[in-house]
Each structure stands twice: as structure tokens, then as C-alpha cells.
Short mmCIF file of C-alpha atoms (C1' of nucleotides) in Angstrom, two decimals:
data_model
loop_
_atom_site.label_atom_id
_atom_site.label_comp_id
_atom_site.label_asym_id
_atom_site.label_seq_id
_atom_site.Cartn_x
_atom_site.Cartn_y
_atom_site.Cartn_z
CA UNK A 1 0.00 0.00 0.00
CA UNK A 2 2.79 2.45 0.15
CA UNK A 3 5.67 2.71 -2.65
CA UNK A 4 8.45 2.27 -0.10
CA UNK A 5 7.91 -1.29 -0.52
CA UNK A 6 10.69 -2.86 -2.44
CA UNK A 7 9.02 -4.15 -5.77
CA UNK A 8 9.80 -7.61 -6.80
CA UNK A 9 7.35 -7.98 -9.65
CA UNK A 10 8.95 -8.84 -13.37
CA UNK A 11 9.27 -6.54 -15.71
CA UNK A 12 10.28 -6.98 -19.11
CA UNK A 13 12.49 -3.68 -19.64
CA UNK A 14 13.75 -3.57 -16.05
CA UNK A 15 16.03 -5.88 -14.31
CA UNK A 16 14.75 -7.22 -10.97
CA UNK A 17 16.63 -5.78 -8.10
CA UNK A 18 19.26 -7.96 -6.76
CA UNK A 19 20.96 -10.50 -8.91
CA UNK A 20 23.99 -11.95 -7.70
CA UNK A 21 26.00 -11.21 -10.91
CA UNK A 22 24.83 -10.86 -14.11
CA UNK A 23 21.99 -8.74 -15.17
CA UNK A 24 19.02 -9.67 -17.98
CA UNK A 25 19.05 -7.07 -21.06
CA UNK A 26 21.38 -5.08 -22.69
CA UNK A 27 23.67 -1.86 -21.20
CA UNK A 28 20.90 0.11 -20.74
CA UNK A 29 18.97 -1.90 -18.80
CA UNK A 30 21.78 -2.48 -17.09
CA UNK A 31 22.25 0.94 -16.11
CA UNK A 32 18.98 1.77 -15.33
CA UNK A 33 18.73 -0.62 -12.70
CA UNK A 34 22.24 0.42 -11.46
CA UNK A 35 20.61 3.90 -11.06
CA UNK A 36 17.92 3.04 -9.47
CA UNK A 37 19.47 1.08 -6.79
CA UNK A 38 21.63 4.39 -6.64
CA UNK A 39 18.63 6.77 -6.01
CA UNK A 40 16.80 4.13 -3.36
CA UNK A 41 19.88 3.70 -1.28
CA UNK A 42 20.74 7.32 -1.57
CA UNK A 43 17.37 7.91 -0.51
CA UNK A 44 17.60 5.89 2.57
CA UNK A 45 21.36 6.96 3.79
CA UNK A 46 21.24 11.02 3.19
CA UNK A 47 17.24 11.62 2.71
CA UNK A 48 15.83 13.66 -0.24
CA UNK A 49 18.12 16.58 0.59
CA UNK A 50 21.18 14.60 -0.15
CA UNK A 51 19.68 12.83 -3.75
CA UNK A 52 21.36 15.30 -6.28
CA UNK A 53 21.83 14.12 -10.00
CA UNK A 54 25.23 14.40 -9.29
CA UNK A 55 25.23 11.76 -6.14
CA UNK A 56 22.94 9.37 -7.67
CA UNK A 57 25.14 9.30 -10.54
CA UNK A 58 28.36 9.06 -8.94
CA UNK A 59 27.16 6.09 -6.82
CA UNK A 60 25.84 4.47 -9.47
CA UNK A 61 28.96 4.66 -11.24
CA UNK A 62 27.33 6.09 -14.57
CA UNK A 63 28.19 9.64 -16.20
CA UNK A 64 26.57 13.01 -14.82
CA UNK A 65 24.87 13.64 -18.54
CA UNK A 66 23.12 9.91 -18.95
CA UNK A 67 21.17 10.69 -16.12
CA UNK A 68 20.76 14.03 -17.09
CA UNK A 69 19.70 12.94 -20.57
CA UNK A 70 17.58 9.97 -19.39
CA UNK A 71 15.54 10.84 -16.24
CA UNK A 72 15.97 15.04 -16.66
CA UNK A 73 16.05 15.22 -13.19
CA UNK A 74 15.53 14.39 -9.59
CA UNK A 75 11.88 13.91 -9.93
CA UNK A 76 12.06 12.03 -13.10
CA UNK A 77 14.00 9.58 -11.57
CA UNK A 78 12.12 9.22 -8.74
CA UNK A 79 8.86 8.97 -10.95
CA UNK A 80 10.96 6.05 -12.35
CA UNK A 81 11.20 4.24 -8.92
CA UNK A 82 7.78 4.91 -8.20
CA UNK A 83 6.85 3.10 -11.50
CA UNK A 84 9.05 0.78 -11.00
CA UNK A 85 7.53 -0.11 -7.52
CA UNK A 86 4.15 0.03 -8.60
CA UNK A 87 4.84 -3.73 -10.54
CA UNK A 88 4.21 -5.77 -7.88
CA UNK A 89 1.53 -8.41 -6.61
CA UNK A 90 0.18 -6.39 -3.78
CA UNK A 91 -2.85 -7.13 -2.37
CA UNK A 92 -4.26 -6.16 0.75
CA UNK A 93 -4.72 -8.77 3.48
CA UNK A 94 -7.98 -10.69 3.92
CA UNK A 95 -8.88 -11.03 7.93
CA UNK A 96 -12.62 -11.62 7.35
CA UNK A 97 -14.01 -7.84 8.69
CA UNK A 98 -14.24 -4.39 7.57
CA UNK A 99 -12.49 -3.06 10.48
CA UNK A 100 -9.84 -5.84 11.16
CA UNK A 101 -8.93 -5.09 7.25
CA UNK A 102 -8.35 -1.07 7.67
CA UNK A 103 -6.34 -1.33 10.64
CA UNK A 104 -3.96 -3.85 8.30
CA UNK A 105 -4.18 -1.71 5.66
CA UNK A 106 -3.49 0.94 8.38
CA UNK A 107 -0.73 -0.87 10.22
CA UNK A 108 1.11 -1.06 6.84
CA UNK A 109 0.75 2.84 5.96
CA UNK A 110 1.46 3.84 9.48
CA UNK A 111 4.91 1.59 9.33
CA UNK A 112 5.77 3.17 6.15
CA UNK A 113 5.30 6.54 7.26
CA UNK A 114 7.00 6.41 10.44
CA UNK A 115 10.52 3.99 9.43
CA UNK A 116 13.34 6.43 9.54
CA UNK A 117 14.02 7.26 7.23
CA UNK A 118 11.27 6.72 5.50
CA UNK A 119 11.47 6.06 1.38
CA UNK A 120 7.31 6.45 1.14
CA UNK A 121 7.73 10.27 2.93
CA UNK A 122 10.91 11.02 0.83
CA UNK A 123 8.45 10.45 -2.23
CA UNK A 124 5.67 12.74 -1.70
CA UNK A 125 8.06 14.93 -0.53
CA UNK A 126 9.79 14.80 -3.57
CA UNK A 127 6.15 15.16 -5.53
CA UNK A 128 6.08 18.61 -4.63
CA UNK A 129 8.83 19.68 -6.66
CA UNK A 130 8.48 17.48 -9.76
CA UNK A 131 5.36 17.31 -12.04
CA UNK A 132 6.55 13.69 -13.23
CA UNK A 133 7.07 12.12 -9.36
CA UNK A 134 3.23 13.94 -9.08
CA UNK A 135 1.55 12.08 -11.38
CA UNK A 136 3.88 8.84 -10.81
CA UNK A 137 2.49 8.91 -7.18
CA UNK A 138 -0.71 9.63 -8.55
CA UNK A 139 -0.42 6.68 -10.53
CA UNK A 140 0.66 4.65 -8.19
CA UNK A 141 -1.95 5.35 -5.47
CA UNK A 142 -4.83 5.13 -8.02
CA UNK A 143 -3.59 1.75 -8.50
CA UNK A 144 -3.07 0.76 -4.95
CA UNK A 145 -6.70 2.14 -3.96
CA UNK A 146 -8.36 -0.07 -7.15
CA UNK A 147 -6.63 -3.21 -5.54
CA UNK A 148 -8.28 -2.38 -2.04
CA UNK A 149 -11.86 -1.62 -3.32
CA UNK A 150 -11.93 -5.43 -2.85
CA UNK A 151 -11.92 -5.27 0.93
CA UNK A 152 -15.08 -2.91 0.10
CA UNK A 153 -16.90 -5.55 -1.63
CA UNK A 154 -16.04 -8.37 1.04
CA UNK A 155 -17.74 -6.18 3.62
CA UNK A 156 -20.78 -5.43 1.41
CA UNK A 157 -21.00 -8.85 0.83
CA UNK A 158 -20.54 -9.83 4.25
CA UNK A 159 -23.54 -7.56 5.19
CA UNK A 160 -21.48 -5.21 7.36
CA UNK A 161 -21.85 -2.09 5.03
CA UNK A 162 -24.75 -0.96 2.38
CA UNK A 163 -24.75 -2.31 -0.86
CA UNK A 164 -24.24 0.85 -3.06
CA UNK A 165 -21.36 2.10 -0.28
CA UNK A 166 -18.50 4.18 -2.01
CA UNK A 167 -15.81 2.28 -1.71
CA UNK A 168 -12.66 4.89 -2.71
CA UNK A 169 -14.69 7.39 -0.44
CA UNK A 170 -14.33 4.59 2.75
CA UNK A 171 -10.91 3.86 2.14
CA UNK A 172 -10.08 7.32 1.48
CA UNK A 173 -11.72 8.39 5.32
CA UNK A 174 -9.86 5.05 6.89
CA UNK A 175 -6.62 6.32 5.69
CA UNK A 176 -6.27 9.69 5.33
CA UNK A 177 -5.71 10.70 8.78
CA UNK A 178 -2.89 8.89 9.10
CA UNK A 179 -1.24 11.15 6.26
CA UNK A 180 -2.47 13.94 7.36
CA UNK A 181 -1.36 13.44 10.92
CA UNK A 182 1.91 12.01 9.39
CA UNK A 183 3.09 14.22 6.91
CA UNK A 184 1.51 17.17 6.59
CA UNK A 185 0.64 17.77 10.59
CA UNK A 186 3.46 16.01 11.24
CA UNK A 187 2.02 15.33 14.45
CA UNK A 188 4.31 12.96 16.81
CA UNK A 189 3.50 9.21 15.64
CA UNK A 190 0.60 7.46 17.43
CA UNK A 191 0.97 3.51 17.55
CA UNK A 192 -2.64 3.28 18.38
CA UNK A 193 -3.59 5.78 15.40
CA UNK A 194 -3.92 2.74 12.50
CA UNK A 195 -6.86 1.83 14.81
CA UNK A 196 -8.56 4.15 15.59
CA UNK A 197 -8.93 6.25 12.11
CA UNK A 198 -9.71 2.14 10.75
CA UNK A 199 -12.35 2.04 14.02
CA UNK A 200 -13.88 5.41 13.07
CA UNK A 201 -14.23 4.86 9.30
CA UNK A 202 -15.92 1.41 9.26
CA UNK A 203 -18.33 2.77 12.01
CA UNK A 204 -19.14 5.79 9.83
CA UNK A 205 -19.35 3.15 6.88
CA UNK A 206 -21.87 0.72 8.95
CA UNK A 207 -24.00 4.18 9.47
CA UNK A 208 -24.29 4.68 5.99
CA UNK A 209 -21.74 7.27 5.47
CA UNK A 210 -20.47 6.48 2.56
CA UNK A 211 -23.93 5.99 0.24
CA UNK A 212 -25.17 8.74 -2.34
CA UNK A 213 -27.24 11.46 -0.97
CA UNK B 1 -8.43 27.62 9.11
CA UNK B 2 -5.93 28.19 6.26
CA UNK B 3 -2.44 30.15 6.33
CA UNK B 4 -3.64 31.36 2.98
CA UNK B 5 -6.09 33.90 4.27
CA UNK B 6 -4.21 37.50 4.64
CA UNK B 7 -3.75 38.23 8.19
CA UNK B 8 -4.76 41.68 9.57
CA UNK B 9 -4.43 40.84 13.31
CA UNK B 10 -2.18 43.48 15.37
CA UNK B 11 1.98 42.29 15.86
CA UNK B 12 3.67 44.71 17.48
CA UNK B 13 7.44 44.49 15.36
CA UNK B 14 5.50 44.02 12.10
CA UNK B 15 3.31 46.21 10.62
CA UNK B 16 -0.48 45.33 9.35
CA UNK B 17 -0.29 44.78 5.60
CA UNK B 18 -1.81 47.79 3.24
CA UNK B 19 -0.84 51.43 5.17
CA UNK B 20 -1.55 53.92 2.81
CA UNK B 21 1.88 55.93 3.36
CA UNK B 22 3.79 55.69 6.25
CA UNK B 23 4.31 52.31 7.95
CA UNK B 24 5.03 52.78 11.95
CA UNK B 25 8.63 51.25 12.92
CA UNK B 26 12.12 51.81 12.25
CA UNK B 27 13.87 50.85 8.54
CA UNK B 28 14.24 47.16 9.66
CA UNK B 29 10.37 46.59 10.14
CA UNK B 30 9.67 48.69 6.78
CA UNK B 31 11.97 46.55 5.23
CA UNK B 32 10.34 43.43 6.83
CA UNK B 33 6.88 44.44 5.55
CA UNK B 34 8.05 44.77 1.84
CA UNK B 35 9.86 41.70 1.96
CA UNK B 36 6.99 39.30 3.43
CA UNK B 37 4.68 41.62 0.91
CA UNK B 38 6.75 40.59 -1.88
CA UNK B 39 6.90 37.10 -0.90
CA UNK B 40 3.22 36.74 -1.34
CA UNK B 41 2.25 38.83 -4.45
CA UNK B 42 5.15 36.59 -6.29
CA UNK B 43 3.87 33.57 -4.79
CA UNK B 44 0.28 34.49 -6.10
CA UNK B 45 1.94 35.43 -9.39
CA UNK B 46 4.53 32.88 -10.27
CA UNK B 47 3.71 29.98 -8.07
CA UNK B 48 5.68 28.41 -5.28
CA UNK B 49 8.45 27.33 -8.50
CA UNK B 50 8.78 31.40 -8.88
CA UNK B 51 9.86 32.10 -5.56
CA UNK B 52 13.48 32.53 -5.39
CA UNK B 53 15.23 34.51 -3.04
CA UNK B 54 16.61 36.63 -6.20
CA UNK B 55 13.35 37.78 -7.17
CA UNK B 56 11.60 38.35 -3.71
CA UNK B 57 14.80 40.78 -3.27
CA UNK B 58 14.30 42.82 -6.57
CA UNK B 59 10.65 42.82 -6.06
CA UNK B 60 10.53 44.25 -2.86
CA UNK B 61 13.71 46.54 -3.84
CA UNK B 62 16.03 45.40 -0.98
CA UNK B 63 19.47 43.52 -1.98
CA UNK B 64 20.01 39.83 -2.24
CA UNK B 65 22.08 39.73 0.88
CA UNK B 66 19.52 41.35 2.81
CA UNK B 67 17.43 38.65 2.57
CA UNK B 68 20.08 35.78 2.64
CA UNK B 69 21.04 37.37 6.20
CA UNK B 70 17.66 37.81 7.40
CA UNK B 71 15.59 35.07 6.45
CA UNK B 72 18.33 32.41 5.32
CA UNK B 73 16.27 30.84 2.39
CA UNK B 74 12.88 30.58 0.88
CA UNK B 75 11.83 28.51 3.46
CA UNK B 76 12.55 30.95 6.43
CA UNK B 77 10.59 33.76 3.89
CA UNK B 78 7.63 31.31 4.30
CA UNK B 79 7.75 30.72 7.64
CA UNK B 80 7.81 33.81 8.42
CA UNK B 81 4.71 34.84 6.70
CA UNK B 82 3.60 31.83 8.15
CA UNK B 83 4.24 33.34 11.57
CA UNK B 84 2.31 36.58 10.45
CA UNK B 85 -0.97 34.87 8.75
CA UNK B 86 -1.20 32.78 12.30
CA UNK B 87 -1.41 36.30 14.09
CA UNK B 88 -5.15 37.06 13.26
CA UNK B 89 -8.70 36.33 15.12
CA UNK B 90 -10.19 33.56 12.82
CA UNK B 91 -12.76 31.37 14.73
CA UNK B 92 -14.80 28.45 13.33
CA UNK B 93 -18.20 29.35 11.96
CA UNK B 94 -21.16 28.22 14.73
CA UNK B 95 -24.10 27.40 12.21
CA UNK B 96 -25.51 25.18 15.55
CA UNK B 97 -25.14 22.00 14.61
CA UNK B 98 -22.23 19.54 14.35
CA UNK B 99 -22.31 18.24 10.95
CA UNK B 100 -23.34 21.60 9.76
CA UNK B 101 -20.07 23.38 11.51
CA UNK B 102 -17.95 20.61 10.12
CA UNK B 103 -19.68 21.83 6.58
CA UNK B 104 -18.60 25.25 7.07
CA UNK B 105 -15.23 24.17 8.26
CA UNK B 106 -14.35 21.78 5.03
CA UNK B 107 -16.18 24.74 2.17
CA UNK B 108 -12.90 26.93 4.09
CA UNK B 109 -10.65 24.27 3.53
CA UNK B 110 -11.88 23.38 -0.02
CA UNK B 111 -11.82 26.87 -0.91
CA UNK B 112 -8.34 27.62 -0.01
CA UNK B 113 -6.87 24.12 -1.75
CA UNK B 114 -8.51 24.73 -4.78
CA UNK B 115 -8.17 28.19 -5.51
CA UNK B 116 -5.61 28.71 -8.11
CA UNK B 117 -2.83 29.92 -7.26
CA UNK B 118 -3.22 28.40 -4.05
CA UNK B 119 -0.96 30.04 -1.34
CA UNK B 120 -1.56 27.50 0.96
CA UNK B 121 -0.68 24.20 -1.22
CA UNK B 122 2.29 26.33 -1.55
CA UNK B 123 2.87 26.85 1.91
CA UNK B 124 2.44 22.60 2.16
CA UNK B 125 4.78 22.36 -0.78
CA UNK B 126 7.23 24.23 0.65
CA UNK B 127 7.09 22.59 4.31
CA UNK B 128 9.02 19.56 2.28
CA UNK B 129 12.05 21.44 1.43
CA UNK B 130 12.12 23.68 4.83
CA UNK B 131 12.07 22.58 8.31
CA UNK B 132 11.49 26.22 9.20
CA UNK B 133 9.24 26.31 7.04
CA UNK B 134 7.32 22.80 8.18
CA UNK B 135 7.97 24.16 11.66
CA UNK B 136 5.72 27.27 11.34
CA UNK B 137 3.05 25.44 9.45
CA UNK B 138 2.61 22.77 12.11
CA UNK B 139 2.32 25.71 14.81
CA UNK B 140 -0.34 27.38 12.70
CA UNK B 141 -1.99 23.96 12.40
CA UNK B 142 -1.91 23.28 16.08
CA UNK B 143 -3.02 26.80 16.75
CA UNK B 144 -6.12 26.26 14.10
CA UNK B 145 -7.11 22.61 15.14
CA UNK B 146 -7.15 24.74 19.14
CA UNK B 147 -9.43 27.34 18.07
CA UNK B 148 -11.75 24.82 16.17
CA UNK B 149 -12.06 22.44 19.25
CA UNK B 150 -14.95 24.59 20.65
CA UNK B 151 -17.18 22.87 17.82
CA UNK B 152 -17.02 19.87 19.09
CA UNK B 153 -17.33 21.27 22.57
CA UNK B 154 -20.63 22.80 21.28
CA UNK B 155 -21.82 19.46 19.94
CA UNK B 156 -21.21 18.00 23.39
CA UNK B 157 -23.29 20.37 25.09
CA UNK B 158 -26.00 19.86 22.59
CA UNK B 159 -25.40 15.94 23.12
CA UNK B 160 -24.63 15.31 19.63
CA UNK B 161 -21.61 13.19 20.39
CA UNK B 162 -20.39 11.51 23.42
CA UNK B 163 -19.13 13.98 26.35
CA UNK B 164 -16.09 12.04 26.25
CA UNK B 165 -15.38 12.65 22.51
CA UNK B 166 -11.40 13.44 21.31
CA UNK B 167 -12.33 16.59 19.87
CA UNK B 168 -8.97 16.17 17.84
CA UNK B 169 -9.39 13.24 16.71
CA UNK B 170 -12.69 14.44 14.75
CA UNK B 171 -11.66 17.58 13.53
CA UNK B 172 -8.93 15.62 11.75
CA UNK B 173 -11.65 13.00 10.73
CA UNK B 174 -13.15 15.69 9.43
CA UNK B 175 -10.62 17.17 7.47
CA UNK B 176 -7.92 15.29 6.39
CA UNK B 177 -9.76 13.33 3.70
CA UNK B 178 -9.68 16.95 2.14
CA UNK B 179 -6.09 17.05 2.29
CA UNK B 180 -5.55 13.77 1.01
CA UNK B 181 -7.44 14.08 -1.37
CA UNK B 182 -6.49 17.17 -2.76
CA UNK B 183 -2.70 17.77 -1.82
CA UNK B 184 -1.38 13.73 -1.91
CA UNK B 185 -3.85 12.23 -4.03
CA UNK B 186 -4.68 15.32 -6.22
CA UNK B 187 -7.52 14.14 -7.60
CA UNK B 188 -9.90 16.37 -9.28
CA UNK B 189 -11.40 18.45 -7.16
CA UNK B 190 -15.40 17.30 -6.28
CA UNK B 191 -17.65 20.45 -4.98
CA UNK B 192 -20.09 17.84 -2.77
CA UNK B 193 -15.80 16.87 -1.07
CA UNK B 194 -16.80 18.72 1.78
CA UNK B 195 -19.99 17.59 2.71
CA UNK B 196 -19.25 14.39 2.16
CA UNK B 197 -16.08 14.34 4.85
CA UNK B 198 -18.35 16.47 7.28
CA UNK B 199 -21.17 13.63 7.07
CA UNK B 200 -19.12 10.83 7.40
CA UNK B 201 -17.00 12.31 10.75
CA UNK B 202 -20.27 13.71 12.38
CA UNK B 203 -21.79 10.17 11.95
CA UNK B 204 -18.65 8.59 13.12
CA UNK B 205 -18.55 10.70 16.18
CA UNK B 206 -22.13 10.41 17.05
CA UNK B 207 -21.83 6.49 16.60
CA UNK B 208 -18.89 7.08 19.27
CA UNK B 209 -15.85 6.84 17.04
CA UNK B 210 -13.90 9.09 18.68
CA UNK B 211 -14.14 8.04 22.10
CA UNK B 212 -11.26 6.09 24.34
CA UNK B 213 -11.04 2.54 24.02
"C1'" DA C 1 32.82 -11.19 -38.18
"C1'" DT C 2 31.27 -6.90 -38.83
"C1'" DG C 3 28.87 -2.77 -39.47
"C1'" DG C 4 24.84 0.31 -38.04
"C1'" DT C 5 22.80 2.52 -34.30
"C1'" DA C 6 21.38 3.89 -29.87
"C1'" DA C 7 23.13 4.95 -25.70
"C1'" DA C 8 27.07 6.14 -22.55
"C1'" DG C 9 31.15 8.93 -21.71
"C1'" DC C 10 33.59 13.22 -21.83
"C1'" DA C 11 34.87 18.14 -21.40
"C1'" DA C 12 33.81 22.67 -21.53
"C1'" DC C 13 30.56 26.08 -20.79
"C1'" DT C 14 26.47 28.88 -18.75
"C1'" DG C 15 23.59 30.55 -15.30
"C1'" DT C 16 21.89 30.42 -10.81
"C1'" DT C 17 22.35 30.11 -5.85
"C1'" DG C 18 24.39 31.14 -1.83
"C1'" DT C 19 28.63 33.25 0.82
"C1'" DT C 20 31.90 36.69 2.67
"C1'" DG C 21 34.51 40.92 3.83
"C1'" DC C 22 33.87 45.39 3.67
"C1'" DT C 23 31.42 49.96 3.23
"C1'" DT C 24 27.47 52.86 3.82
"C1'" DT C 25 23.22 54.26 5.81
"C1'" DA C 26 19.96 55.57 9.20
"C1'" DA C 27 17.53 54.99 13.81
"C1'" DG C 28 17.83 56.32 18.50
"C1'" DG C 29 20.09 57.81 22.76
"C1'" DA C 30 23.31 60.97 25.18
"C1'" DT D 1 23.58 67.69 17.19
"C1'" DC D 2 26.58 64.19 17.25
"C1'" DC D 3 27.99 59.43 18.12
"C1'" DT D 4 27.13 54.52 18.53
"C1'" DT D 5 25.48 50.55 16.54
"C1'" DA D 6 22.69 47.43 14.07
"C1'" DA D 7 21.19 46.54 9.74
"C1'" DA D 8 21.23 47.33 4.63
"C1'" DG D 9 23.96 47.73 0.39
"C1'" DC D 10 27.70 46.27 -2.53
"C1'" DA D 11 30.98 43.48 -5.23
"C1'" DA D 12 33.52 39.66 -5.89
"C1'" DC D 13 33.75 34.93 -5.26
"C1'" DA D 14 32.76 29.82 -4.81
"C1'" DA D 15 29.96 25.90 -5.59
"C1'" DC D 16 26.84 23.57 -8.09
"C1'" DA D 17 23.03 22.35 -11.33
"C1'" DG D 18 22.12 21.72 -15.79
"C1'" DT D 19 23.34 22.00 -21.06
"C1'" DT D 20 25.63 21.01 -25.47
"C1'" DG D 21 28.61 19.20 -29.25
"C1'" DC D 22 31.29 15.70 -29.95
"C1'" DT D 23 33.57 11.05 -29.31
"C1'" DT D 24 33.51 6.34 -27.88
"C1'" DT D 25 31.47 2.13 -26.58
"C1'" DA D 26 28.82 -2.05 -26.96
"C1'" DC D 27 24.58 -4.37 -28.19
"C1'" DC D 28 22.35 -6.62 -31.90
"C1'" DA D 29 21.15 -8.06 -36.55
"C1'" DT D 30 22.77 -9.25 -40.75
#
DNA sequence: ATGGTAAAGCAACTGTTGTTGCTTTAAGGA
DNA sequence: TCCTTAAAGCAACAACAGTTGCTTTACCAT
């Protein structure tokens, strides 16, 4: 549920992460995932501050003006990663309720938020300065929010919610005040908060909250 | 409930915001006015990506170093206007009614996040690449999340929710599916957003969502 | 094997951002 | 009115991000 998540999913251009020795594809794809590795573990060891061009480069042992010519800039490599982590088999975890399936869906947002220092913060972060890691995040949550409507549809099914509830619109309320506590509040981190915002949603869902007018 | 809306509230070192002619204080706090002026007619101009300290400093006619000395960076620019938009006598709307209040509340909110250009996304944006900058925005927050408490206070006393409610707790509720929504997720933005969010956290906290476990 | 082609490497350059030592200005008190 | 002092102005500099024209490498298909 969060792109910090090291993908692990094929892909037939990229190059898994990491192989003992040799690489599928040509040079390029070579590089590229050479790069990539760069901007993750630069990521993770200096935070966004320290992820110039010039670093990522450098660590990944490639020239300043590939990257340059490749991924334009910071943001269009992290757009890359963010693509890149988006290829995975994700699903969200099936407990058999409504509210025991937020707070995992909750639990796994609230660890990614809150590990220091934290990939999944360093990326929305980073979507603020670059239009392409914007709508790469914007991707990549559209996609992640699809794959839970199913936990939606288990609970209709399962009687504990209306039939025509809006299912983006729940999981939206069950997870957005962890963000917003998180990163834009930045608010000191809560171990009980995945349970309660998962608590208070499914309760507002069970009242109806979530139907048309 | 927004750092976007221009401040008019008294501060003894600055000075309001439009004086005719002659601002009170010595060259320092003149200089101070123009600068945090400048700050915000560029930022309504050219965007958050048009703020550089160079052009702040030409705008306002006061050299480079001025600024560099002063305010450090962009970031200490913004928090300081941050500082001055806190500095007013906002209070949340009392329409007499929970969900209703909550209403009022989000249509603020909504307003200020979708207007465009929207000072306060850019305030957001540029809490990521400041930490004096995120610092001032999370004490205008706190401040703002204080003053709106008495809403749920009121709903108490009308015994709408529980006595015991976490007034916090639902304001955020409340709220931060607004911010998700539109700053992380940036979805397009939907008119009914904040009636929706208000609904769903006033039926939460009557249901008792936001009481202890 | 070998030649065409796309991508990587290289070096030199430009423009912006931020810094520093010093000079000048003006507010405020004696 | 003059003198002290803090802050603003100035110019030159350093560091770095990003660009460009050209050369070299290596993958791949013939």
C-alpha cells in the first residue's frame, strides 16, 4: 500500500533488483537498474536533501549527462522508482471484517510513514517539486486504492456495510488521517492511530456514510 | 483555518499589511513588511516554482544579501509569513449543529486548496524542502485545530456526540480526507468533497468513534 | 565477423544560488 | 547635534546544477 515497498514484480524492460552477478538485457537496462538502486539507497542513507543528480550518478557509477539525458532530473527519476515499484503483486490482506482489514491496511501505511528514514515520505516529498514524481504517485496510489476496493466488496458482501457504499470514499476516510497526521501535521506518531482512524471509518461506513445522498 | 487567508491581526514588530503611506517602525520593520509583501504577491503570481530569493529581493527593492542574512532561504521567507498569517482572530463558523459546523469548516478548507494559485498548497509544498518552514506550518496547524475544538465542545453540550469525545481526533476525521485528497492524491477536485467528509466524521462521532477505548 | 545505431562517456561552458569581507546608511540615545 | 550601533547595500567569489557538441562504446542483426 505504500511505494516504499521494495518491488519484486517482473518486468520486461527492467532488471529485478538484486541478482547476484549478471543482469538480464542489454547496457541500458543495465544501467537503469544500477541507477535506481543508486537513487533508493541514496534515498535511505542522506534523505531527499542529499539525492542530487550528481550523487545518484556518482554512486551508481554512470556519467553526470546519462542521467541528465535519461531521467531530466531528480523527480524524473524518482517517478521512475515509483513506476518501478508500482509492478508488484500487492494485495491487501484478507482477515474476514471491515475493520480488522483497515487497521492492516493501516498498520502497513502507518509503518511506512513512520521507518526512519522513510522512502514512502521522501516520495511525496519529492512530488512537490516534480510534475513527473506527481503524477507517478498519482499513478501509483490510483492503483493501490483499485486493488483495495476489494476489501469494500467483502464487507458489502458480508452484510457489514450498504450495498451501493462508495468504496474509494471509505478507504479514502480510513486512511487519510494517518497522512495527514503524518506528513503534513506532522504530528508525533501514534501507535494506536492505524486503529482508531480504521475504528472510526468502518463505524461511519456501517451508518451509511459512505452511500449517495 | 488556512495560512492562505491574509492576516490583519495586530503584531507589534511588524506592521499590518496595506498602510496607505507611512508604515510605523524603524527601517528594519519597513523593510520586513516589503519583503513578506513581496513574498506573497510573487507567490500568487509565479507559483511556489517562482519564488526565489533573487526575485523576492528585486521585487521588494532590498538587496540579495539582505534577505540571505535575514531570512536564510525561501523557506525561512515562508515561515515567516507563516508566523504573520497565524497572528489574526479567525474562529470556526457556529451554524448550531455539528455536521453543519464541520460543513462550514471543510467549504474553508476546499476553498483555499482549490483556488488557483493556491498560497496555501504552496505553503504545504514548501514545508518539504524547509524545516522552518514545516515548523511554522505545524504551529499554525496546532493553533487552528485549538481554536476549532470549541465545535465539538458545542456538539457535546447539545449531546450530539459523546461527552467524552477526542475533539482532535474528529476535527482531523473531518478534514484530512480533504487534504488527502487534494494535496497527496490530487484528484480532481469534487464540490459535494466537503460535505461528504463532514457527514461521514459527524456520523462517526455520534456512533462514538472518537471516544477512548 | 562486422557494421549500423542507440546509448554512454567526456569536457567545456552557462547561469543560478548562496557566501563573505567590507562599506554605507539611518535609527535612536546621550 | 553628534555618536554609537545594528542593519542594509555592494561586489567579488565559490559551488553547483544543468546544457551542449562531440567522441567512444557495446549491443544486436545481418
Amino acid at each position: 500500500m505504500t511505494p516504499g515497498a521494495t518491488a519484486a514484480g517482473p518486468d520486461p524492460d527492467d532488471a529485478g533488483r538484486p541478482a547476484p552477478s549478471r543482469r538480464p538485457g542489454g547496457r541500458s537496462a543495465r544501467v537503469r537498474a544500477r541507477v535506481l538502486d543508486a537513487v533508493r539507497a541514496q534515498l535511505v542513507e542522506h534523505g531527499y536533501d542529499g539525492l542530487t543528480v550528481d550523487a545518484v550518478a556518482a554512486r551508481a557509477g554512470v556519467h553526470r549527462t546519462t542521467v541528465y539525458r535519461r531521467w531530466r532530473d531528480v523527480g524524473g527519476l524518482l517517478a521512475d522508482v515509483l513506476d518501478a515499484a508500482g509492478d508488484d503483486d500487492w494485495r491487501p490482506e484478507d482477515t474476514g471484517g471491515l475493520e480488522s482489514d483497515l487497521v492492516a491496511l493501516n498498520r502497513e501505511v502507518h509503518a511506512a510513514l513512520t521507518e526512519r528514514p522513510s522512502i514512502t515520505a521522501a516520495l511525496i516529498a519529492a512530488s512537490f517539486r516534480s510534475t513527473e514524481a506527481a503524477d507517478a504517485l498519482r499513478r501509483f496510489w490510483e492503483d493501490r486504492y483499485a486493488r483495495c476496493e476489494v476489501v469494500v466488496h467483502r464487507a458489502v458482501r458480508r452484510g457489514e456495510v450498504p450495498a451501493d457504499t462508495d468504496a474509494r470514499g471509505l478507504l479514502v476516510a480510513a486512511t487519510a488521517p494517518l497522512y495527514h497526521r503524518l506528513v503534513l501535521l506532522r504530528t508525533p506518531p501514534d501507535p494506536r492511530l492505524p486503529e482508531d482512524a480504521a475504528r472510526a471509518a468502518a463505524l461511519a461506513a456501517a451508518a451509511g456514510a459512505f452511500v449517495g445522498p
